[in-house]
Coordinates of C-alpha atoms and ligand atoms in Angstrom, one line a residue:
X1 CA 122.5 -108.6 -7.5
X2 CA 121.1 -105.7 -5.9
X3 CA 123.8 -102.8 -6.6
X4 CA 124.1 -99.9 -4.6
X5 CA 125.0 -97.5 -7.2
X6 CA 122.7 -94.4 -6.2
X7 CA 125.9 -92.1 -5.0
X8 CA 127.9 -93.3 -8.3
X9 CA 127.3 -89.5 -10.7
X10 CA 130.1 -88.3 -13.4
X11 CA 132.8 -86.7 -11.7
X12 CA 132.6 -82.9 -12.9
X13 CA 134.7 -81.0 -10.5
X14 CA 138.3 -80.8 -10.1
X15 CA 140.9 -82.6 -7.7
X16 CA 142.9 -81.5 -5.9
X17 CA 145.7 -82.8 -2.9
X18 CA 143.6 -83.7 -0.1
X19 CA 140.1 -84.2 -2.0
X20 CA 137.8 -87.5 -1.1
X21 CA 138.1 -89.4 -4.7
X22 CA 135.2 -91.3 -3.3
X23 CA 132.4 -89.3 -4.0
X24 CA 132.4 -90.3 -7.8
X25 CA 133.6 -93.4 -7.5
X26 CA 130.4 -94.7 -5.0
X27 CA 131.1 -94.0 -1.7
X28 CA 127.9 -96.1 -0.5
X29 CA 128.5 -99.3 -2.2
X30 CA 129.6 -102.0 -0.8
X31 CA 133.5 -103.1 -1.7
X32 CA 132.4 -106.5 -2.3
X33 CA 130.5 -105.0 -5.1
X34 CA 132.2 -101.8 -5.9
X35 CA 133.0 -102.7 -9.1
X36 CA 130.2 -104.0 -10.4
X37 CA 128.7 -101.0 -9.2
X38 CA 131.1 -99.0 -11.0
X39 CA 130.1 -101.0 -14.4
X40 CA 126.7 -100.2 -14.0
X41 CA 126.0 -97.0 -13.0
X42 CA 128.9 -95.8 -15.8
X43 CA 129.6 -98.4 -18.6
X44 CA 127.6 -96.5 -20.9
X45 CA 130.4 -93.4 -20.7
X46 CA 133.1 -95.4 -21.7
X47 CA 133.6 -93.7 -25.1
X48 CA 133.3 -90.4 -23.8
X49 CA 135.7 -91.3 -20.9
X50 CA 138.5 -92.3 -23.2
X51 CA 137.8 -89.1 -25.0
X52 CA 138.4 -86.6 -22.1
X53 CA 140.7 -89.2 -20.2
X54 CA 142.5 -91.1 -22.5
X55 CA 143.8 -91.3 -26.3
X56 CA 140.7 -90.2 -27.9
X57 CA 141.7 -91.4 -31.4
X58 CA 141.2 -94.7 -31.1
X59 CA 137.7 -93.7 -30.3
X60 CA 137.5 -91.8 -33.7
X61 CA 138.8 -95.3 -34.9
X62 CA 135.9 -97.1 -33.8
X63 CA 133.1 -95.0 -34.6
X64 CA 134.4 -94.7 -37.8
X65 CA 134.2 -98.3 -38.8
X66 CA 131.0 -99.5 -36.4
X67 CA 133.5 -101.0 -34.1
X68 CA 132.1 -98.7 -30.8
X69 CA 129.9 -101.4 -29.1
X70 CA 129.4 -102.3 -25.9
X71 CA 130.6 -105.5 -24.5
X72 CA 129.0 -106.9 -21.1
X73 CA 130.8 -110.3 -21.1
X74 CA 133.8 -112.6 -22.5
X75 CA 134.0 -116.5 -22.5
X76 CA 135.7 -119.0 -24.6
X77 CA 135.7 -117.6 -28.5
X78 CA 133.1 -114.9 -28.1
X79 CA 132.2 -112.0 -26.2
X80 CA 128.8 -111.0 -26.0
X81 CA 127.5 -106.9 -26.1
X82 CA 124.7 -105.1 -24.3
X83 CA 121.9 -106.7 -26.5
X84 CA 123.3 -110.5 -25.7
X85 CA 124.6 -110.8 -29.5
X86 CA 127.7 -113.1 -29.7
X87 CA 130.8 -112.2 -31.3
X88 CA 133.5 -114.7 -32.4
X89 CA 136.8 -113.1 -31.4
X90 CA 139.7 -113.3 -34.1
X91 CA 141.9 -111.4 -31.8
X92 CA 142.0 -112.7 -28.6
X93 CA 143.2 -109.8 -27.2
X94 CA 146.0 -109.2 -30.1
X95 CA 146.8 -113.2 -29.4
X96 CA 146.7 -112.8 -25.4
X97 CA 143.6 -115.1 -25.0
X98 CA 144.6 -118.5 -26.4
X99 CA 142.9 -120.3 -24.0
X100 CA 139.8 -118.1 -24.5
X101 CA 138.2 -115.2 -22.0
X102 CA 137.9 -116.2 -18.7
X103 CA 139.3 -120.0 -18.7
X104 CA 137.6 -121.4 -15.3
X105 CA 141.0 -122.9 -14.8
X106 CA 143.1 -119.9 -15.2
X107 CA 140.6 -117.6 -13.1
X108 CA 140.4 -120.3 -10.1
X109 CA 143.8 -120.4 -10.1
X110 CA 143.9 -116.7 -9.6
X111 CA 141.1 -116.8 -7.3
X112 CA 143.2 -119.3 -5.0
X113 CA 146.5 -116.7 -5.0
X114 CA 144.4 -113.9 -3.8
X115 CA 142.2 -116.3 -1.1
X116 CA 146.1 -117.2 0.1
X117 CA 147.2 -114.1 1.0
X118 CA 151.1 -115.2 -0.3
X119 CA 153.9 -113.2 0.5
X120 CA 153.6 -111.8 -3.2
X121 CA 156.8 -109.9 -4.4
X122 CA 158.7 -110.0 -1.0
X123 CA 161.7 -109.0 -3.2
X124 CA 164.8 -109.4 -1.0
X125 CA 163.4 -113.4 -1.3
X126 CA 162.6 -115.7 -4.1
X127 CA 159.3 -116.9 -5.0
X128 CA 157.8 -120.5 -5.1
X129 CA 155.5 -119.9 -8.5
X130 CA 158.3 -118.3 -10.1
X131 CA 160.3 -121.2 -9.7
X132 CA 157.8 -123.6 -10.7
X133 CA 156.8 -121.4 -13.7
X134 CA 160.6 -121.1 -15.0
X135 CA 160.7 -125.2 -14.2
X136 CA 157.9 -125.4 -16.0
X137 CA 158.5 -123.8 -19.0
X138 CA 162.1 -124.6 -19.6
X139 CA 160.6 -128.1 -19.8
X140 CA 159.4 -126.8 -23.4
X141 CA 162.7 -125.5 -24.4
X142 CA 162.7 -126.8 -28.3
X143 CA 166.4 -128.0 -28.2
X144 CA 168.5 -129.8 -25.9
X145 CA 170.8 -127.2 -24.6
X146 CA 169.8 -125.9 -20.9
X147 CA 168.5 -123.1 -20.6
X148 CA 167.3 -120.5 -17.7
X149 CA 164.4 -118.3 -17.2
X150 CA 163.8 -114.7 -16.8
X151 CA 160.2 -112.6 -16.1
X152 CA 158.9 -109.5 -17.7
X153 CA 155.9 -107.9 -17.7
X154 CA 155.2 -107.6 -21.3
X155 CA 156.3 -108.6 -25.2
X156 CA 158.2 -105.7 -25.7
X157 CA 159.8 -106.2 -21.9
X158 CA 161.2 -109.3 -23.0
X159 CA 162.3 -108.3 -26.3
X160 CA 163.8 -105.4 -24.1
X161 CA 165.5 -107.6 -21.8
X162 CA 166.7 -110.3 -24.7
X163 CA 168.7 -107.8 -26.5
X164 CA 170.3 -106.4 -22.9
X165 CA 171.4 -109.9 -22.2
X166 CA 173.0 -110.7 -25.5
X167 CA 175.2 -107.5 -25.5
X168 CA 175.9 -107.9 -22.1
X169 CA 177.1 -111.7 -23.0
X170 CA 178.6 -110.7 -26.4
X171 CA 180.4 -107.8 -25.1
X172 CA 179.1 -106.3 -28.6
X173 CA 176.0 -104.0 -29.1
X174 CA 175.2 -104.0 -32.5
X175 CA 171.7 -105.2 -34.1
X176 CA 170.3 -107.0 -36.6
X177 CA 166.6 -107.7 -37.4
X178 CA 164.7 -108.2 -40.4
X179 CA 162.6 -105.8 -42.7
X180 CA 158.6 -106.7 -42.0
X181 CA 159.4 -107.5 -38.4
X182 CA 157.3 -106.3 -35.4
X183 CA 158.8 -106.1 -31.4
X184 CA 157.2 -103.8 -29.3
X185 CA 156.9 -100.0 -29.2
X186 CA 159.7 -98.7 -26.2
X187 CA 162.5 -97.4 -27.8
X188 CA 164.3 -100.7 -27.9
X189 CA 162.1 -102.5 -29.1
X190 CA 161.1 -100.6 -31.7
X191 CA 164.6 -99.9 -32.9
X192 CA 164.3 -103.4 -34.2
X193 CA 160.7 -102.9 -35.3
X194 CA 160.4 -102.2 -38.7
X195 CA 157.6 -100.0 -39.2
X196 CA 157.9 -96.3 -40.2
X197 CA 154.6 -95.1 -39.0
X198 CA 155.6 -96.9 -35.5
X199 CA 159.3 -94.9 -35.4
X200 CA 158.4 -91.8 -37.2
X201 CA 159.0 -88.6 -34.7
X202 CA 159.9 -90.4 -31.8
X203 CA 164.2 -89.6 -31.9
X204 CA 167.0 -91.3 -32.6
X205 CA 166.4 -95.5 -31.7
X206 CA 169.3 -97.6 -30.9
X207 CA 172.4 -97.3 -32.9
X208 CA 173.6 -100.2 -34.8
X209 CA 170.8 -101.6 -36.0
X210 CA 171.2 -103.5 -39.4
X211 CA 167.5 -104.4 -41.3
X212 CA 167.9 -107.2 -43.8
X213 CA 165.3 -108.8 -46.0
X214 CA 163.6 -112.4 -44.6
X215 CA 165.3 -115.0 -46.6
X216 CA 168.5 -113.6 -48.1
X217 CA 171.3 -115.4 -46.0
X218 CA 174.0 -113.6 -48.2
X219 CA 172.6 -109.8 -46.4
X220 CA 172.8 -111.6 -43.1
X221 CA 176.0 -113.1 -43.1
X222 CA 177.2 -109.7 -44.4
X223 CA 176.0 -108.0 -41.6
X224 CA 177.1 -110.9 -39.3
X225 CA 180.7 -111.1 -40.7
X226 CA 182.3 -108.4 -38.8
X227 CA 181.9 -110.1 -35.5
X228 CA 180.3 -107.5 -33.9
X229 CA 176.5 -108.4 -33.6
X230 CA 175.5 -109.3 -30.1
X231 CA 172.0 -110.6 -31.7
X232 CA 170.1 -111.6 -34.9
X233 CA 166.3 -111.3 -33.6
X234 CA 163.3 -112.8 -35.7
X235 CA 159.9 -113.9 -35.4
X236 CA 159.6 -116.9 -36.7
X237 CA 156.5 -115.9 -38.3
X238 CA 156.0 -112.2 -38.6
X239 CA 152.9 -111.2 -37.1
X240 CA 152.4 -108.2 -39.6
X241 CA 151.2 -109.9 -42.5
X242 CA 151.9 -113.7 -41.4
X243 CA 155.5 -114.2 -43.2
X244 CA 156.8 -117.0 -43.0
X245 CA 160.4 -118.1 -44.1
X246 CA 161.6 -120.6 -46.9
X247 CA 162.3 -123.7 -45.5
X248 CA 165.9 -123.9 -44.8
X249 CA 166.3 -120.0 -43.4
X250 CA 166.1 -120.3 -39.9
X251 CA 168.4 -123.2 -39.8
X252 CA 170.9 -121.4 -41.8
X253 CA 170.4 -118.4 -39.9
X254 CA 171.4 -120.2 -36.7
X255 CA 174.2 -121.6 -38.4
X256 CA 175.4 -118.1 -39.5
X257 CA 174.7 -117.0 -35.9
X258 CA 176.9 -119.4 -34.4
X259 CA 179.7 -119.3 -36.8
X260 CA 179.9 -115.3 -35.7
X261 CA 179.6 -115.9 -32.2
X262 CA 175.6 -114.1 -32.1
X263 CA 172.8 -114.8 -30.2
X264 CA 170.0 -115.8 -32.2
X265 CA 166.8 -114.7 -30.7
X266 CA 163.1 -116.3 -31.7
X267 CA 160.8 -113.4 -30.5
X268 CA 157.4 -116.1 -29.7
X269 CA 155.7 -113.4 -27.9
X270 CA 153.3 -114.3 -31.0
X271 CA 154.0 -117.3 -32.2
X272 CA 154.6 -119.2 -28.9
X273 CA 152.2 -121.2 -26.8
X274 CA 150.5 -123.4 -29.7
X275 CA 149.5 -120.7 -31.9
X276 CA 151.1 -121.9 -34.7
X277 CA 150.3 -125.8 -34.0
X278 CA 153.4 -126.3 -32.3
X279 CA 154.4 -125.1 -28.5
X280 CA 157.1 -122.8 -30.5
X281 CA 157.4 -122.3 -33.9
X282 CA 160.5 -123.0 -34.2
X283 CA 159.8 -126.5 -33.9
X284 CA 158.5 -126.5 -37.3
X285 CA 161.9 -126.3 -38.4
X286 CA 163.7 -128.2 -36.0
X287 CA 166.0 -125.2 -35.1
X288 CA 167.4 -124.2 -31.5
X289 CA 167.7 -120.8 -30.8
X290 CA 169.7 -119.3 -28.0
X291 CA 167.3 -117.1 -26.6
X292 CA 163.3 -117.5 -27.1
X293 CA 161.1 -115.2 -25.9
X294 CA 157.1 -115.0 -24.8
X295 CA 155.0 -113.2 -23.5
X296 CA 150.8 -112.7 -24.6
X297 CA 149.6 -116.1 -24.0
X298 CA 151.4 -117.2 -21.0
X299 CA 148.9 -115.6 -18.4
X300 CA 145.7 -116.7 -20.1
X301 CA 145.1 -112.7 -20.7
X302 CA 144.4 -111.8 -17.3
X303 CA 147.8 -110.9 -16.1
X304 CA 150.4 -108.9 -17.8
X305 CA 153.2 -111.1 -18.5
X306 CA 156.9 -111.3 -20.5
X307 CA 159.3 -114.6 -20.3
X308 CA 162.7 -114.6 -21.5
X309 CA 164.3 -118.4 -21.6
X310 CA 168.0 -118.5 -22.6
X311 CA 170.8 -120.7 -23.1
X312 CA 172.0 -121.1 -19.5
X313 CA 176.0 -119.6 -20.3
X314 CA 174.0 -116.0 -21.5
X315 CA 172.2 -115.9 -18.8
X316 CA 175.3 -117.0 -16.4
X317 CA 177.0 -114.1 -18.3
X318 CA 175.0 -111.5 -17.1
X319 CA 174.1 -113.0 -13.4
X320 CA 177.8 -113.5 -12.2
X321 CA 178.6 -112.2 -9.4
X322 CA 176.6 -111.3 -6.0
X323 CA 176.7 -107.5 -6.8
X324 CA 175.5 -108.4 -10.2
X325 CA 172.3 -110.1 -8.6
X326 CA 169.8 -107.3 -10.2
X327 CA 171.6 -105.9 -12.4
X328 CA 168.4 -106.1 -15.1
X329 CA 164.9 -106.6 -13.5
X330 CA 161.6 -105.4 -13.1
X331 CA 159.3 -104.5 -10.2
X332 CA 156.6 -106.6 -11.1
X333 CA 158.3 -109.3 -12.8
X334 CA 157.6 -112.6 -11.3
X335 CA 154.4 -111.3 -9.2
X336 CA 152.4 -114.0 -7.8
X337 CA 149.3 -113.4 -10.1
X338 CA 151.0 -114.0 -13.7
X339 CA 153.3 -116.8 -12.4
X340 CA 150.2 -119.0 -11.2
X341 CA 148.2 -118.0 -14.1
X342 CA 151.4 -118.9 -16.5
X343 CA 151.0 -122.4 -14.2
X344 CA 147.7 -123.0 -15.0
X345 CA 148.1 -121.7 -18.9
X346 CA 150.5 -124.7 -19.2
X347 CA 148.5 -127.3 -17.8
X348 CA 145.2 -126.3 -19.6
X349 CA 147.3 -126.1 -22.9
X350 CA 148.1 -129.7 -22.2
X351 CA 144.9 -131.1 -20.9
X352 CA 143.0 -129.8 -23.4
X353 CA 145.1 -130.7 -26.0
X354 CA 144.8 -127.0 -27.3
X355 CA 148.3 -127.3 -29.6
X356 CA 146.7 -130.2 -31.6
X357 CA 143.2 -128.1 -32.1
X358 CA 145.0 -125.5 -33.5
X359 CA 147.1 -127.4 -35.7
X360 CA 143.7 -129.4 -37.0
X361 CA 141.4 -126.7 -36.9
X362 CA 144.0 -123.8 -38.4
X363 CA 144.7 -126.7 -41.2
X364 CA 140.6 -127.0 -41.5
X365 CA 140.0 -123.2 -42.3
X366 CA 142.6 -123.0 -44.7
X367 CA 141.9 -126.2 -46.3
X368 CA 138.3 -124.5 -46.6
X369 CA 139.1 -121.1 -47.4
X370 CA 141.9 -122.0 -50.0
X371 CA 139.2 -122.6 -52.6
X372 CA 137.9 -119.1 -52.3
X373 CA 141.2 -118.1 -54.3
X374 CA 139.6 -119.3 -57.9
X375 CA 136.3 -118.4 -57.1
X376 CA 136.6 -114.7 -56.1
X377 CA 139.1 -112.6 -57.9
X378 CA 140.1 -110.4 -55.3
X379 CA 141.2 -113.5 -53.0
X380 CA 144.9 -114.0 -53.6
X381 CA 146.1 -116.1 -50.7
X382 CA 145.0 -118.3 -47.4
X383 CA 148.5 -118.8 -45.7
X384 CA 149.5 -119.3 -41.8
X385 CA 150.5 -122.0 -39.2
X386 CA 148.2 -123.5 -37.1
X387 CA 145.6 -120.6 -35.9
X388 CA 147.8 -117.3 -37.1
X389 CA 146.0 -116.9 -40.6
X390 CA 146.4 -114.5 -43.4
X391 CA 144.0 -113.8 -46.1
X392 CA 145.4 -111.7 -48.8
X393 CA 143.5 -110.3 -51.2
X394 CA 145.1 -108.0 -54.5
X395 CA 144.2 -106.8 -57.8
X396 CA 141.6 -108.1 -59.8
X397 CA 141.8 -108.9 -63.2
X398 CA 138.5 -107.9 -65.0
X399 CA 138.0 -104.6 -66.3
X400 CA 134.8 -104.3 -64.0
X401 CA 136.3 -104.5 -60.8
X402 CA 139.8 -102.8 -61.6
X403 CA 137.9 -99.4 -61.5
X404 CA 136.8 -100.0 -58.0
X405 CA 140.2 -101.6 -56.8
X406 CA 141.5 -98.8 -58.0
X407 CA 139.5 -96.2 -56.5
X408 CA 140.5 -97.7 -52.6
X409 CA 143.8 -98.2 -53.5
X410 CA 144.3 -94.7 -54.5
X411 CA 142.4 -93.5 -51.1
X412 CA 144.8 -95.6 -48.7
X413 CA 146.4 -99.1 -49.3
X414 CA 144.3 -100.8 -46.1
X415 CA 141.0 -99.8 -47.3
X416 CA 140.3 -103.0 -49.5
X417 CA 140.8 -105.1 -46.4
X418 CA 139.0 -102.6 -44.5
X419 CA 135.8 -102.7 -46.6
X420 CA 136.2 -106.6 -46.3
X421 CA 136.4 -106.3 -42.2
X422 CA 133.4 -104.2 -41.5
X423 CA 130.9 -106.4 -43.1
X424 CA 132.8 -109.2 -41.4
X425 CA 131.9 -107.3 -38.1
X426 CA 128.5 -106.1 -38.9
X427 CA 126.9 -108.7 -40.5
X428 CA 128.6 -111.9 -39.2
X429 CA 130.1 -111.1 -35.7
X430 CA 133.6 -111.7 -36.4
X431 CA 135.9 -109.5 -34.7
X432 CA 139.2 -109.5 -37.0
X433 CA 142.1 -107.0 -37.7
X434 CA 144.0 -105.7 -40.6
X435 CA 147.5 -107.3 -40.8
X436 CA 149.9 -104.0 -41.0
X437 CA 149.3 -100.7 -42.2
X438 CA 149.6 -100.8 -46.1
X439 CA 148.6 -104.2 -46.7
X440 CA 146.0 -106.0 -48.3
X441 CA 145.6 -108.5 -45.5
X442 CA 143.2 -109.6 -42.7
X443 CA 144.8 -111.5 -40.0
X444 CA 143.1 -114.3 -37.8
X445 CA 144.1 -115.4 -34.2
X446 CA 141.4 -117.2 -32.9
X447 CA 141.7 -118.4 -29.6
X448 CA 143.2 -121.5 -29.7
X449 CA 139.7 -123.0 -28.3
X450 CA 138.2 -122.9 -31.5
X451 CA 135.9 -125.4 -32.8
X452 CA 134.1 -127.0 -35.8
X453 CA 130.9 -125.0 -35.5
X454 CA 133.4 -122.1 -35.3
X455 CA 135.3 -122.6 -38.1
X456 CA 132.0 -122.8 -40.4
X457 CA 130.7 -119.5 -39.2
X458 CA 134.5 -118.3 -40.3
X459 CA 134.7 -119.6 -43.4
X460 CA 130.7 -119.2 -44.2
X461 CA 130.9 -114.8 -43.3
X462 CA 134.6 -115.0 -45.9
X463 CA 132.7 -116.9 -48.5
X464 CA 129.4 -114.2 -48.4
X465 CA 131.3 -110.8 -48.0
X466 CA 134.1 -111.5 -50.7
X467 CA 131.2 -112.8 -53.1
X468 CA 129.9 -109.0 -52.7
X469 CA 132.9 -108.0 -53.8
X470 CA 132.0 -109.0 -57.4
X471 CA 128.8 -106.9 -57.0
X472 CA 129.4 -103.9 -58.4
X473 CA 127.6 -101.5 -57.8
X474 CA 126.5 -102.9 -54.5
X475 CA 126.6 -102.4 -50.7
X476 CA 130.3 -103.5 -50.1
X477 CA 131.9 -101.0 -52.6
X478 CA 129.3 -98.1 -51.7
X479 CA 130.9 -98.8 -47.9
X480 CA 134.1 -98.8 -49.5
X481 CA 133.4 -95.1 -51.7
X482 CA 132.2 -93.8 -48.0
X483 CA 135.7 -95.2 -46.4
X484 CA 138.0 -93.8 -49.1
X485 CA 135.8 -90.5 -48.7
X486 CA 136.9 -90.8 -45.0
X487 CA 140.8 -91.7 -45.9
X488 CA 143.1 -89.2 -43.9
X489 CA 144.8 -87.3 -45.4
X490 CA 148.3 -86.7 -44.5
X491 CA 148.1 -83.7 -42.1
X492 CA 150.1 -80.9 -43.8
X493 CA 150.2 -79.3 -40.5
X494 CA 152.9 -79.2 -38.7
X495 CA 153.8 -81.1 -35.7
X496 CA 151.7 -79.3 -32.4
X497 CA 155.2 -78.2 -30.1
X498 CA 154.8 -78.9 -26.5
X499 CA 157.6 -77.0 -25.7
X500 CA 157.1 -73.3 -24.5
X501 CA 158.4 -71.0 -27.4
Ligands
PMP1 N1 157.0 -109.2 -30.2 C1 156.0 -109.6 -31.0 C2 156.4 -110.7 -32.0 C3 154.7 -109.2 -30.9 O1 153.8 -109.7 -31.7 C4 154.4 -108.2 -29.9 C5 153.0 -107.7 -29.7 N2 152.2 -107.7 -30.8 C6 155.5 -107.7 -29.1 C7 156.7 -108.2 -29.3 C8 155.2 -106.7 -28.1 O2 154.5 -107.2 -27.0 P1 153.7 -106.2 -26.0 O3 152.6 -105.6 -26.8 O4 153.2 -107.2 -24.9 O5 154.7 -105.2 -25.5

């Protein structure tokens, strides 16, 4: 396609009130191809752009590790850089794109809304897709209580929103979540999100917040006992090092929850949508909570999205009179675009049968990848539910390699996992993360798309980069010298002030 990108230059003056934007961003070009234009007369900035525009230091990040490439296109598993090399994605967009990149059924869908010109967010109405969406998904509800729907923008929106409902419906406001567990970064959210690094700096969080451990019932009910807990949030899996609970916890915990009049919140904004081989995870224990929550998957990535379902008295609670009609809410909540792509997320998750490939497939890699445990030393555990995957690695136990573990650990705690990652990257196209600050674990959330072929060029690039790991000296651990060379330090400056003196 021709592109008529011959006015797009950098933008190097200033703007003011009044100035033409358009001069930088392509005054000549066609709208019908205006960004496309855009991409190609300035995707090769984008590192720079973030660094004068944006939060450079994720950009530090990626140079750092080799992780600064340029991506042209995403579909299915993979995305695919500047040079056509493919990429198997183990993120999906931090578990957004379950369905994979660009689903032809999610986009058309999308396609159709904006061809229909609908009378998106009239407000003082209600919308049809919402309606159908919250029909929809209330269907899934793993219990038999009914239950209503409410739309958010975003995980931490929901999470947000959730703990609102449950004091408003308790009439109490206390707190409790467990230690290990991840919600979101606004200041609710992360009140209940256990992560120093996360709250450090940012000001007193919500008050009343009781942290127990994941599995000790006795902490819980002592902090439920007093009758004053509005809600007792989990994930059923924590998504920061893929935890997951002894059998019988979550069904006690709802019990406790009940006996002290709590709302027991599942945060799924992770776990939901088939990740785990189930629609919610929850179901693998048979356990009903009061509220669930979702977010991530439920657009198919393309639109940002945040559901809250809850037992149908909570939300009652809240919604009970006609001056009460919006007393919580959210601008975009419920906007055309995510409700018809949450539409066509449920139907290709059913279709497709996607739940079922991720419980085979999940079960596959682990099945494959469990072995790796005897053979290399530094492998300590494959663990996860369907297609959320940990791989921990740990201390060795010859003499040989303890130096070298040693060296890392001393550096920074994530720097074993690290050194695992970038070869993952470099040499064998996987895209992965590190599980958590501090820990020894890479975490996998492949689209839940994944197939065979896939899962041996998984457990084929594990198998090759931990074997190096025995190779001492050798490549891996001269990487891993050069990244404990680059640890940060803890800045002993203090914080920069913003505020005038
Ligand atoms: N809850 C859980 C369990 C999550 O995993 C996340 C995101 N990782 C959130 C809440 C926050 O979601 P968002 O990033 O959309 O705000």
């Amino acid at each position: 396609m021709p592109r008529a990108s011959s006015t797009l230059r950098p933008f190097t003056g200033r703007v003011h009130h009044g100035y033409c934007l358009s001069s930088w961003l392509g005054e000549d070009a066609d709208m019908t191809e205006f960004i496309g234009s855009l991409l190609e007369a300035r995707a090769e900035e984008k590192f720079d752009l973030h660094e004068q525009h944006l939060n450079g230091q994720l950009v530090r990040v990626l140079r750092t590790i080799g992780f600064d490439r340029h991506y042209k296109r995403g579909a299915g598993a993979y995305l695919y850089d500047d040079a056509g090399q493919q990429y198997l994605d183990l993120l999906s967009g931090f578990g957004t794109f379950a369905l994979g990149r660009n689903h032809p059924k999610v986009n058309a869908a999308l396609r159709e809304v904006l061809d229909s010109e609908l009378p998106n967010l009239a407000q003082l109405d209600v919308s049809v897709l919402a309606g159908l969406l919250a029909e929809a998904l209330t269907k899934t509800w793993p219990g038999d209580s009914r239950v209503k729907a409410f739309f958010a923008n975003s995980g931490t929106e929901a999470v947000e929103g959730g703990l609102k409902l449950a004091r408003y419906a308790t009439g109490r406001d206390k707190v409790v979540c467990l230690k290990g567990g991840y919600h979101g970064l606004t200041l609710g959210s992360l009140s209940v999100t256990s992560d120093e690094m996360f709250q450090k700096g940012f000001g007193q969080l919500l008050p009343g917040i009781t942290m127990v451990q994941m599995n000790d019932l006795s902490a819980l009910e002592e902090a439920l006992r007093g009758k004053d807990v509005a809600a007792f949030i989990i994930e059923p899996i924590q998504g920061k090092g893929v935890h997951i609970p002894e059998d019988n916890y979550l069904a006690e915990a709802a019990r406790l929850c009940s006996r002290y009049g709590t709302v027991f919140i599942a945060d799924e904004v992770q776990t939901g949508l088939g990740r785990t081989g189930k629609m919610w995870a929850m179901e693998h224990w048979g356990v009903e909570p009061d509220m669930l929550l979702t977010a991530k998957a439920l657009s198919g990535g393309h639109a940002p999205v945040g559901a809250i379902m809850a037992k149908a008295p909570i939300m009652d609670a809240v919604f009970d009179r006609m001056d009460r009609a919006v007393v919580h809410g959210s601008t975009f909540g419920k906007n055309d675009m995510a409700m018809a792509a949450g539409l066509a997320t449920l139907r290709v998750l059913e279709e497709e049968k996607l739940i079922e490939n991720a419980a085979n497939v999940g079960e596959q890699i682990m099945a494959e990848m469990r072995p790796f445990i005897d053979k290399y030393e530094f492998m300590k555990d494959v663990r996860g539910k369907g297609l959320m995957i940990a791989v921990e690695f740990g201390p060795p136990k010859s003499l040989k390699l303890k130096a070298s573990w040693k060296m890392l650990e001393a550096a920074n705690k994530s720097l074993f996992s690290q050194m695992i990652l970038i070869p993952l990257f470099e040499r064998h196209r996987i895209l992965a993360q590190v599980a958590g600050a501090g820990m020894h674990v890479i975490k996998l959330l492949p689209p839940l798309v994944v197939n065979e072929s896939d899962k041996d060029w998984i457990v084929k690039a594990f198998d090759e980069v931990v074997a190096d790991t025995h190779k001492v000296p050798g490549s891996i651990w001269s990487l891993g010298a050069s990244l404990a060379k680059h640890a940060v330090a803890p800045s002993k400056k203090p914080r920069q002030s913003f505020a005038a003196e």
